[in-house]
PDB file of C-alpha atoms in Angstrom:
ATOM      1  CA  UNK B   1       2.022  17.615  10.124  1.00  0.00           C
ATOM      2  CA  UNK B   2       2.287  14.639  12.600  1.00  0.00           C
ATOM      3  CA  UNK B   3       4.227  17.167  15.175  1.00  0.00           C
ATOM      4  CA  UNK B   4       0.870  18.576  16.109  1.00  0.00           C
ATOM      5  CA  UNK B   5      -1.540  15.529  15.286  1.00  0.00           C
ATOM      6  CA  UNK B   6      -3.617  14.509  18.656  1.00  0.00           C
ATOM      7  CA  UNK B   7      -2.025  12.013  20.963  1.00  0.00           C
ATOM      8  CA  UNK B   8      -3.271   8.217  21.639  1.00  0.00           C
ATOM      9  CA  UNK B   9      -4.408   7.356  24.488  1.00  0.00           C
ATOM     10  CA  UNK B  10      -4.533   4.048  26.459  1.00  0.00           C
ATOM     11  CA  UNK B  11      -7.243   2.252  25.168  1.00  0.00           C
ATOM     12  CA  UNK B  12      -6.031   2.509  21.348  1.00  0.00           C
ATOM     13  CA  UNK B  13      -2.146   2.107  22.536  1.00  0.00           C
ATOM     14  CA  UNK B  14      -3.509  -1.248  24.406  1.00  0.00           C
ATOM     15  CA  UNK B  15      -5.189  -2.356  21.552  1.00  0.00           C
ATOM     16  CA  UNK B  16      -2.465  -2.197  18.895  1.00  0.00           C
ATOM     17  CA  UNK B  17      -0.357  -3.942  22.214  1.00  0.00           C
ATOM     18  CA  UNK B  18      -3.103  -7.087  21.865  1.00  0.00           C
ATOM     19  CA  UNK B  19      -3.094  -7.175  18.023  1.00  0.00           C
ATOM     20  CA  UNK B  20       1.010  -7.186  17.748  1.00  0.00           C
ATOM     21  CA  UNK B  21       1.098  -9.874  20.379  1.00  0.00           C
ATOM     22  CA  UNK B  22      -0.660 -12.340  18.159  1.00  0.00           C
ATOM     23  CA  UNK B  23       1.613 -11.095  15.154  1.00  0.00           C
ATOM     24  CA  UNK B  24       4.690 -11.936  17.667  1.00  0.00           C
ATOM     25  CA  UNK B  25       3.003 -14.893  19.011  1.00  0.00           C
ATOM     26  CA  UNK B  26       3.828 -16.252  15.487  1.00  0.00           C
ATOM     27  CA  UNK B  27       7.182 -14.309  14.694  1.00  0.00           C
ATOM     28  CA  UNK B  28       8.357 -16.330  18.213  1.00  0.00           C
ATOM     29  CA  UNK B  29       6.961 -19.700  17.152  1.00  0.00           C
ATOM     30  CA  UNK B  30       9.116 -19.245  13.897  1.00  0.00           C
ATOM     31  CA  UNK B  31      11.857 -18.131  15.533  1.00  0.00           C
ATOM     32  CA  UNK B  32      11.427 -21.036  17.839  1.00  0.00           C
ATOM     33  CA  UNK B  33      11.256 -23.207  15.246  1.00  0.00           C
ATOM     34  CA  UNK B  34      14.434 -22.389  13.535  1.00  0.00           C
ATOM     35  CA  UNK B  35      16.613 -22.437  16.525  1.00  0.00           C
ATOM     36  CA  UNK B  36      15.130 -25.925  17.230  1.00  0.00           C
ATOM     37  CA  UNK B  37      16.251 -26.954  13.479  1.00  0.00           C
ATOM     38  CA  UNK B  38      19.941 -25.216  14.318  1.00  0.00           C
ATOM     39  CA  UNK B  39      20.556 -27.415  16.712  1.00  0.00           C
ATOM     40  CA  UNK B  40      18.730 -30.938  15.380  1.00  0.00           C
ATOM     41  CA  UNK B  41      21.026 -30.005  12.019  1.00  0.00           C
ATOM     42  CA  UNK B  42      24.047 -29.830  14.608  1.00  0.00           C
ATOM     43  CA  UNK B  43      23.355 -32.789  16.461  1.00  0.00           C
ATOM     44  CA  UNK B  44      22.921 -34.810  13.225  1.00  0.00           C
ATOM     45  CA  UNK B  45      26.258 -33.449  12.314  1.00  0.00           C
ATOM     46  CA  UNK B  46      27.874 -34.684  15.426  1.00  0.00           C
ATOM     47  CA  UNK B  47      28.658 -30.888  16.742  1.00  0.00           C
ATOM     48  CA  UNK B  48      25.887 -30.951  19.582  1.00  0.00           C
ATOM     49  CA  UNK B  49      25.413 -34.400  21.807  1.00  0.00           C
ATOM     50  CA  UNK B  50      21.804 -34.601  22.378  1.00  0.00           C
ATOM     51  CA  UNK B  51      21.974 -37.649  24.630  1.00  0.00           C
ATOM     52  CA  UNK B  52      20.679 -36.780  27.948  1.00  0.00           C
ATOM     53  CA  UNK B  53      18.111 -34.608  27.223  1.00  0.00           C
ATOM     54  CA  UNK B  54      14.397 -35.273  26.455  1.00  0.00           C
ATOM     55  CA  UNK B  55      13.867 -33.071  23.986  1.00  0.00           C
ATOM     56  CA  UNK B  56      15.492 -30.407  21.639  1.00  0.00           C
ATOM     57  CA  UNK B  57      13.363 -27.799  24.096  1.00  0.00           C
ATOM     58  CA  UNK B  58      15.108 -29.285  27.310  1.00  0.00           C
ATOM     59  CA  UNK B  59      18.409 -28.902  25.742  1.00  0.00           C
ATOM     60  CA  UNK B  60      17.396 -25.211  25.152  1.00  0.00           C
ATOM     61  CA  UNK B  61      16.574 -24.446  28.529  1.00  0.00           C
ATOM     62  CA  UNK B  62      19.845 -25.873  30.411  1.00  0.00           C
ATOM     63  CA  UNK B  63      21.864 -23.913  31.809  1.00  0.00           C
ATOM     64  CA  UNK B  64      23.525 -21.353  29.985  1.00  0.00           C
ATOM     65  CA  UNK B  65      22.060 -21.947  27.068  1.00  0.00           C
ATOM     66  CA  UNK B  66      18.316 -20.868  28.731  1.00  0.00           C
ATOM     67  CA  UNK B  67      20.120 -17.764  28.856  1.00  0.00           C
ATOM     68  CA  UNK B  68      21.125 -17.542  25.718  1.00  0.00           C
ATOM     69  CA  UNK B  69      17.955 -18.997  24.059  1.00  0.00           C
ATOM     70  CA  UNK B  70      16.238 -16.019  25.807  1.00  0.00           C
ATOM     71  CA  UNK B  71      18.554 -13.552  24.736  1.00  0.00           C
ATOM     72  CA  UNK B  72      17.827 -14.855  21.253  1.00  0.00           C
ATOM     73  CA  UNK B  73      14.071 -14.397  21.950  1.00  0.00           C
ATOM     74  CA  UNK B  74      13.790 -10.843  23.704  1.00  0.00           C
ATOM     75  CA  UNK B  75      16.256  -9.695  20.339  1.00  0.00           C
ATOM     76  CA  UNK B  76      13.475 -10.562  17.779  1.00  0.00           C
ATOM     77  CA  UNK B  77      10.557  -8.743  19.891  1.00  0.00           C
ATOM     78  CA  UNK B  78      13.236  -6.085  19.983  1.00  0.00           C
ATOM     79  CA  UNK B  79      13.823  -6.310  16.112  1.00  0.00           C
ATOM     80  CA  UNK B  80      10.464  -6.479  15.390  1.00  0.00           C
ATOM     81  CA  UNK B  81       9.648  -3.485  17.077  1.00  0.00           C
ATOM     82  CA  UNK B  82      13.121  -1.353  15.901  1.00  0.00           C
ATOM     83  CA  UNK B  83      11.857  -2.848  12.418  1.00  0.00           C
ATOM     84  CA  UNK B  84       8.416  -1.388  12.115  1.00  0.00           C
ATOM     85  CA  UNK B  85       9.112   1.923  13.904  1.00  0.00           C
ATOM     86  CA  UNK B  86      12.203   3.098  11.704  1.00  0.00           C
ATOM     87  CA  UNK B  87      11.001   1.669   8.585  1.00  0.00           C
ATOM     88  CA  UNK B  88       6.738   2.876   8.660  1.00  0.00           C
ATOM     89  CA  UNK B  89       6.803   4.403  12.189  1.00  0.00           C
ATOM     90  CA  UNK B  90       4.084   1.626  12.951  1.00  0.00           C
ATOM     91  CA  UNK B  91       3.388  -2.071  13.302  1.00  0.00           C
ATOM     92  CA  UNK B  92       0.818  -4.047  11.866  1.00  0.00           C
ATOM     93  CA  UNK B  93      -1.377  -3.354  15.487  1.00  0.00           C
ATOM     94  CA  UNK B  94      -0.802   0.183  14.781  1.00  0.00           C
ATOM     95  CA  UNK B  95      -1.893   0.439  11.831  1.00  0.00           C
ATOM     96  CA  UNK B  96      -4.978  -0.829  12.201  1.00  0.00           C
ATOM     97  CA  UNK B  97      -5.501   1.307  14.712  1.00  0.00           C
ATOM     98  CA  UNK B  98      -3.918   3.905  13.133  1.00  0.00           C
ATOM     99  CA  UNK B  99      -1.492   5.189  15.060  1.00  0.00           C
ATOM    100  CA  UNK B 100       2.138   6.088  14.359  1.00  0.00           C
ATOM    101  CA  UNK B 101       5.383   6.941  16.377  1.00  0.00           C
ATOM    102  CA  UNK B 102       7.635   9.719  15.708  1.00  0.00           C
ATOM    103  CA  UNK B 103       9.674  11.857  17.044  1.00  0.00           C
ATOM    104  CA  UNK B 104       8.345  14.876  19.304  1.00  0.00           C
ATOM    105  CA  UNK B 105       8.978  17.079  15.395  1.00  0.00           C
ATOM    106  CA  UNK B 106       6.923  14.462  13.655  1.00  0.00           C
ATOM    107  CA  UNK B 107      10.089  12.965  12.359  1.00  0.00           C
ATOM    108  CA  UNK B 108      10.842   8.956  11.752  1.00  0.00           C
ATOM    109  CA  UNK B 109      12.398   7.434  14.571  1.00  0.00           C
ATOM    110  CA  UNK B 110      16.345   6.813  14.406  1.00  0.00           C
ATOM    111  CA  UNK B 111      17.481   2.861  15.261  1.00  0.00           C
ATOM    112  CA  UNK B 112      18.933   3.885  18.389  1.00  0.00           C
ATOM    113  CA  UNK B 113      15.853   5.679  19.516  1.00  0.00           C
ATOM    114  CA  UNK B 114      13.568   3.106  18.771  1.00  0.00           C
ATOM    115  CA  UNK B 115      15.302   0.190  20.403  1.00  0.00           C
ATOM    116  CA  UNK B 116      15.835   2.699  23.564  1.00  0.00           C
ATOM    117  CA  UNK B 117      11.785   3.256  23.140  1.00  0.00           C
ATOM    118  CA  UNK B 118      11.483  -0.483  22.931  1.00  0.00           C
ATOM    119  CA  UNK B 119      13.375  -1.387  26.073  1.00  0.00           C
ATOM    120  CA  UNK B 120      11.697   1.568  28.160  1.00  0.00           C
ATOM    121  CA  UNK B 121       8.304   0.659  27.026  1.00  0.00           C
ATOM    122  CA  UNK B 122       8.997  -2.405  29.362  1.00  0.00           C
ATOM    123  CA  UNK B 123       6.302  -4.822  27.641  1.00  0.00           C
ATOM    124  CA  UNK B 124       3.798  -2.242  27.584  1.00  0.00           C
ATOM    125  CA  UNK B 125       3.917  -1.333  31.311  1.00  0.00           C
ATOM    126  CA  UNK B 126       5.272   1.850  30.359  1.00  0.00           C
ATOM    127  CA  UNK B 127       1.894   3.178  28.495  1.00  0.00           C
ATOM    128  CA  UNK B 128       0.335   3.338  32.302  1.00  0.00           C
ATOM    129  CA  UNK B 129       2.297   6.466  32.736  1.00  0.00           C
ATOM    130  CA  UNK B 130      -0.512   7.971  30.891  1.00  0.00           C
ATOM    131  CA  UNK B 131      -2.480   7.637  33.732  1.00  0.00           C
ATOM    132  CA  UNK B 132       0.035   9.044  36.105  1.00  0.00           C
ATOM    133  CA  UNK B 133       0.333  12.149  33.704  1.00  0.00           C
ATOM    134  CA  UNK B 134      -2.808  12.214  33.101  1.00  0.00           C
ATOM    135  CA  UNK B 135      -3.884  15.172  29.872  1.00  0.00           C
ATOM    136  CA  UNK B 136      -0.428  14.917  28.487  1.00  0.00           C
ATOM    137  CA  UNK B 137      -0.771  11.741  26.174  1.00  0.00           C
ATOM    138  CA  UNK B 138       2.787  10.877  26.765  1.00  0.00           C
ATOM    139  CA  UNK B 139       3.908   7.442  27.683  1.00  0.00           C
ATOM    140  CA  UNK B 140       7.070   6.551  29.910  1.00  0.00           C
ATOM    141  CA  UNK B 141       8.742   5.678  26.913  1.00  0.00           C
ATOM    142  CA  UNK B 142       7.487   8.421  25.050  1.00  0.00           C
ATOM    143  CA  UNK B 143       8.790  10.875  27.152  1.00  0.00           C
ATOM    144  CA  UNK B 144      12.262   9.558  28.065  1.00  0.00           C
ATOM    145  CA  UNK B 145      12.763   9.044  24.166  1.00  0.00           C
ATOM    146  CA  UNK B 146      11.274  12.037  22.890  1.00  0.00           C
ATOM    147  CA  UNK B 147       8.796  10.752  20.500  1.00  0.00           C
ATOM    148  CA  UNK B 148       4.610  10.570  20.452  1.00  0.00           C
ATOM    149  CA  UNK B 149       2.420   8.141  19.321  1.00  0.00           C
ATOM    150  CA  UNK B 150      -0.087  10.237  17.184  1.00  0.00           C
ATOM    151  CA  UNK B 151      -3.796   9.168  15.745  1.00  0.00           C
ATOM    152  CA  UNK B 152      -4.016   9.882  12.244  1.00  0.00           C
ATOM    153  CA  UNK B 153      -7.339  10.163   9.646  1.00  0.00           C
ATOM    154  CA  UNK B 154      -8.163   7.615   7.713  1.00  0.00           C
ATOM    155  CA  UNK B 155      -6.798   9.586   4.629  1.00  0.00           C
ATOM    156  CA  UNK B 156      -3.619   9.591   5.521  1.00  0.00           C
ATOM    157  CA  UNK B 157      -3.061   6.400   6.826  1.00  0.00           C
ATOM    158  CA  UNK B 158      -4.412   4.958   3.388  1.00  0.00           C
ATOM    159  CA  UNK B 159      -1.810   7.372   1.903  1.00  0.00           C
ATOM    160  CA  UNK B 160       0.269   5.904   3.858  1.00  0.00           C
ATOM    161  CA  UNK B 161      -0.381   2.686   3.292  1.00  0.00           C
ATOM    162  CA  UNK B 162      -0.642   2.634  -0.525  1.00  0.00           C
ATOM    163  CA  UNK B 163       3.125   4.801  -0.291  1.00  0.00           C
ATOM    164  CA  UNK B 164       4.572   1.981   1.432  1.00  0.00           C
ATOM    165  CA  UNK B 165       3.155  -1.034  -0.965  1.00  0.00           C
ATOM    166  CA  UNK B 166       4.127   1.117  -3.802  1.00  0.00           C
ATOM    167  CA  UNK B 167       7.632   1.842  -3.109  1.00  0.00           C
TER     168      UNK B 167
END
């Protein structure tokens, strides 16, 4: 059924893009948080020497540890994303706008495939291949992953939706 349901475009793709990044906006302020708390809890046990920086922020962001903080960062935008696709093929931006992402045979996503559809998506830059392809609906990501993002009726996304907070 979602094999041959029509294709979203840019301006509902872009719009699920602004809605997740105030979801993430938060997920990353938590995430944030507890890495900040990691460290104070070391420091107070005498494993991390503080002294020298201004802030548990400054310690962060010197020298490999920036790295590593980031790293830490781009793997729960990642996880988010691998998250949402495998488990309900959409994220909270997508399903307001209902839209879902499956495979090109209207199948879930694997793990692998979503975190490769993640990565090639490259922060949302990859949804302007639309316009390069223009008629085909499929996104850079889309097409080097072989999946679709598809609209779907308000039926079944409430369907959906109730199957999900049911089970």
């Amino acid at each position: 059924m979602l094999a041959n349901a029509p294709r979203a475009g840019f301006a509902r793709r872009l719009a699920a893009i602004i809605y997740d990044i105030l979801v993430l906006a938060a997920l990353l302020m938590l995430s944030a948080g507890i890495a900040m708390l990691l460290v104070q809890l070391l420091a107070w046990a005498g494993l991390v020497n503080l002294s020298g920086y201004t802030d548990i922020a400054d310690y962060l962001n010197t020298g490999l540890r920036r790295w590593l903080y980031f790293s830490y960062l781009v793997a729960v935008i990642l996880s988010f994303y691998v998250y949402f696709w495998c488990k309900a093929g959409q994220t909270l931006g997508m399903r307001a706008w209902r839209i879902v992402v499956v495979k090109q045979n209207g199948l879930p996503l694997s793990p692998l495939q979503a975190l490769a559809r993640a990565l090639l998506a490259l922060f949302g830059l990859g949804n302007v291949w639309l316009w390069l392809r223009w008629g085909k609906g499929l996104a850079l990501q889309d097409q080097l992953t072989a999946s679709q993002m598809v609209v779907i009726s308000k039926e079944h996304s409430k369907s959906l939706n109730v199957h999900k907070t049911a089970g």
